Short mmCIF file of C-alpha atoms in Angstrom, two decimals:
data_model
loop_
_atom_site.label_atom_id
_atom_site.label_comp_id
_atom_site.label_asym_id
_atom_site.label_seq_id
_atom_site.Cartn_x
_atom_site.Cartn_y
_atom_site.Cartn_z
CA MET A 1195 -22.60 -7.16 -5.51
CA SER A 1196 -19.10 -7.14 -4.49
CA LYS A 1197 -17.89 -4.10 -3.43
CA PRO A 1198 -16.35 -0.99 -5.85
CA VAL A 1199 -12.14 -0.96 -5.08
CA HIS A 1200 -10.77 2.31 -3.41
CA ILE A 1201 -7.85 4.04 -5.70
CA LEU A 1202 -6.36 6.93 -3.71
CA PHE A 1203 -3.63 8.84 -5.79
CA LEU A 1204 -1.09 10.84 -3.76
CA CYS A 1205 1.65 13.52 -5.56
CA VAL A 1206 3.14 17.20 -3.64
CA ALA A 1207 0.48 19.48 -5.00
CA ASN A 1208 -2.59 17.69 -6.35
CA SER A 1209 -2.65 19.82 -8.80
CA ALA A 1210 -1.12 17.60 -12.17
CA ARG A 1211 -0.48 13.88 -11.99
CA SER A 1212 -2.63 12.72 -9.37
CA GLN A 1213 -5.85 14.99 -11.35
CA LEU A 1214 -4.81 13.59 -14.92
CA ALA A 1215 -4.66 9.43 -12.35
CA GLU A 1216 -8.09 10.71 -10.60
CA GLY A 1217 -10.00 11.77 -14.38
CA LEU A 1218 -8.19 8.97 -16.47
CA ALA A 1219 -8.98 5.89 -13.62
CA LYS A 1220 -12.55 7.13 -12.96
CA ASN A 1221 -13.05 6.88 -17.08
CA ILE A 1222 -11.60 3.57 -17.49
CA PHE A 1223 -13.70 2.35 -14.29
CA GLY A 1224 -16.27 3.84 -13.80
CA SER A 1225 -18.46 2.49 -10.42
CA THR A 1226 -16.34 -0.21 -10.62
CA ALA A 1227 -14.37 1.62 -7.82
CA LYS A 1228 -14.39 4.96 -5.59
CA ILE A 1229 -10.92 7.02 -6.99
CA GLU A 1230 -9.46 10.01 -5.04
CA SER A 1231 -6.60 12.16 -5.43
CA ALA A 1232 -5.00 14.00 -3.21
CA GLY A 1233 -1.78 15.93 -1.85
CA SER A 1234 0.62 16.26 1.25
CA GLU A 1235 0.71 20.06 0.14
CA PRO A 1236 -1.52 20.59 -2.14
CA SER A 1237 -1.35 23.57 -4.46
CA GLY A 1238 -5.07 24.92 -4.09
CA VAL A 1239 -5.06 25.26 -7.32
CA VAL A 1240 -5.67 21.61 -10.29
CA GLN A 1241 -2.91 23.02 -13.29
CA PRO A 1242 -5.02 24.04 -16.45
CA TRP A 1243 -2.89 21.67 -18.40
CA ALA A 1244 -3.98 19.22 -16.11
CA VAL A 1245 -7.83 20.39 -17.70
CA LYS A 1246 -6.78 21.12 -21.47
CA SER A 1247 -5.01 17.41 -21.60
CA LEU A 1248 -7.43 15.45 -20.36
CA SER A 1249 -10.81 17.50 -22.20
CA GLU A 1250 -8.79 16.19 -26.07
CA ILE A 1251 -9.63 12.83 -25.26
CA GLY A 1252 -13.19 13.56 -23.77
CA ILE A 1253 -12.33 14.10 -19.79
CA ASP A 1254 -13.65 16.91 -17.61
CA ILE A 1255 -12.13 17.70 -14.39
CA GLY A 1256 -12.73 20.82 -14.70
CA LEU A 1257 -14.55 20.82 -11.80
CA ASN A 1258 -11.57 19.09 -9.43
CA LYS A 1259 -10.13 20.52 -6.87
CA SER A 1260 -5.92 20.34 -5.19
CA LYS A 1261 -7.12 19.15 -1.97
CA SER A 1262 -4.98 17.87 1.27
CA THR A 1263 -4.40 13.69 2.31
CA ASN A 1264 -6.96 15.59 5.47
CA ASP A 1265 -9.60 16.29 2.72
CA ILE A 1266 -10.46 12.74 2.20
CA ALA A 1267 -13.63 11.12 4.06
CA LEU A 1268 -12.13 8.67 6.75
CA GLY A 1269 -14.81 6.33 5.18
CA PHE A 1270 -12.97 5.93 2.22
CA TYR A 1271 -9.40 5.24 3.80
CA ALA A 1272 -11.05 2.42 6.22
CA ASN A 1273 -11.74 1.25 2.68
CA LEU A 1274 -8.40 1.87 1.07
CA ASP A 1275 -7.32 -1.37 -1.51
CA PHE A 1276 -4.24 0.89 -3.62
CA VAL A 1277 -2.46 3.79 -2.73
CA ILE A 1278 -0.98 4.80 -5.59
CA THR A 1279 2.03 7.18 -5.95
CA LEU A 1280 3.47 9.42 -8.26
CA CYS A 1281 6.69 11.40 -7.59
CA ALA A 1282 9.51 11.82 -9.45
CA GLU A 1283 11.55 14.38 -8.19
CA GLU A 1284 9.78 15.48 -4.82
CA VAL A 1285 9.97 13.34 -1.83
CA CYS A 1286 5.91 10.95 -1.84
CA PRO A 1287 3.33 11.68 1.01
CA VAL A 1288 3.23 8.13 2.74
CA LEU A 1289 -0.47 7.23 4.23
CA PRO A 1290 0.05 4.80 7.66
CA THR A 1291 -3.05 2.48 5.45
CA LYS A 1292 -2.75 -1.46 5.30
CA ALA A 1293 -3.63 -0.74 1.40
CA LYS A 1294 -1.39 -2.27 -1.31
CA ARG A 1295 0.86 0.29 -1.97
CA LEU A 1296 2.42 1.46 -5.66
CA HIS A 1297 4.83 3.94 -6.92
CA TRP A 1298 4.51 5.29 -10.48
CA PRO A 1299 7.54 7.68 -10.86
CA ILE A 1300 5.64 9.81 -13.46
CA LYS A 1301 7.75 13.59 -14.49
CA ASP A 1302 6.11 16.55 -12.77
CA PRO A 1303 4.97 18.24 -16.23
CA ALA A 1304 4.14 21.67 -13.91
CA GLY A 1305 7.61 21.72 -13.55
CA VAL A 1306 8.48 22.05 -17.46
CA SER A 1307 8.62 25.88 -18.98
CA GLU A 1308 5.42 27.23 -20.33
CA ASP A 1309 6.08 26.40 -24.04
CA LYS A 1310 6.44 22.55 -23.18
CA LYS A 1311 3.70 21.81 -20.76
CA PRO A 1312 1.40 20.93 -23.45
CA ASP A 1313 3.69 17.77 -24.42
CA ALA A 1314 4.76 17.01 -21.01
CA PHE A 1315 0.96 17.08 -20.06
CA ARG A 1316 0.18 14.72 -22.70
CA ALA A 1317 3.33 12.31 -22.27
CA ALA A 1318 2.40 12.06 -18.41
CA ARG A 1319 -1.21 11.93 -19.41
CA GLU A 1320 -0.11 8.59 -21.92
CA GLU A 1321 2.13 7.13 -19.13
CA ILE A 1322 -0.40 7.27 -16.37
CA ASN A 1323 -3.17 5.43 -19.09
CA ASP A 1324 -0.85 3.17 -19.80
CA LYS A 1325 -0.04 1.62 -15.79
CA LEU A 1326 -4.00 1.87 -15.88
#
């Protein structure tokens, strides 16, 4: 049996895009991958619309926490295969690792006005899903 692929999704706050990516990837890849997300400056909360937009398609991230890169286990880093950054308008965090780096610049849905959040989160969800 081969070892699972280890994927880390990174952004700044770990409250929206990287949370969407973590939930989608876990749903798509199941036990064939170990998936984590983190931020360089975690907000401490997962955006409610991140939770809602994934629940609309049957994925529950209601217990997820906004985490720092320092909260990720060293063993996970040691086996890391991919680091995927999701920043668009801000400077993405960089980790010293030999893992393959991918950059998916996705507009931050948390940065829009409250009335536009439902559509912005759904658009980010679909863009990430398509890339996965």
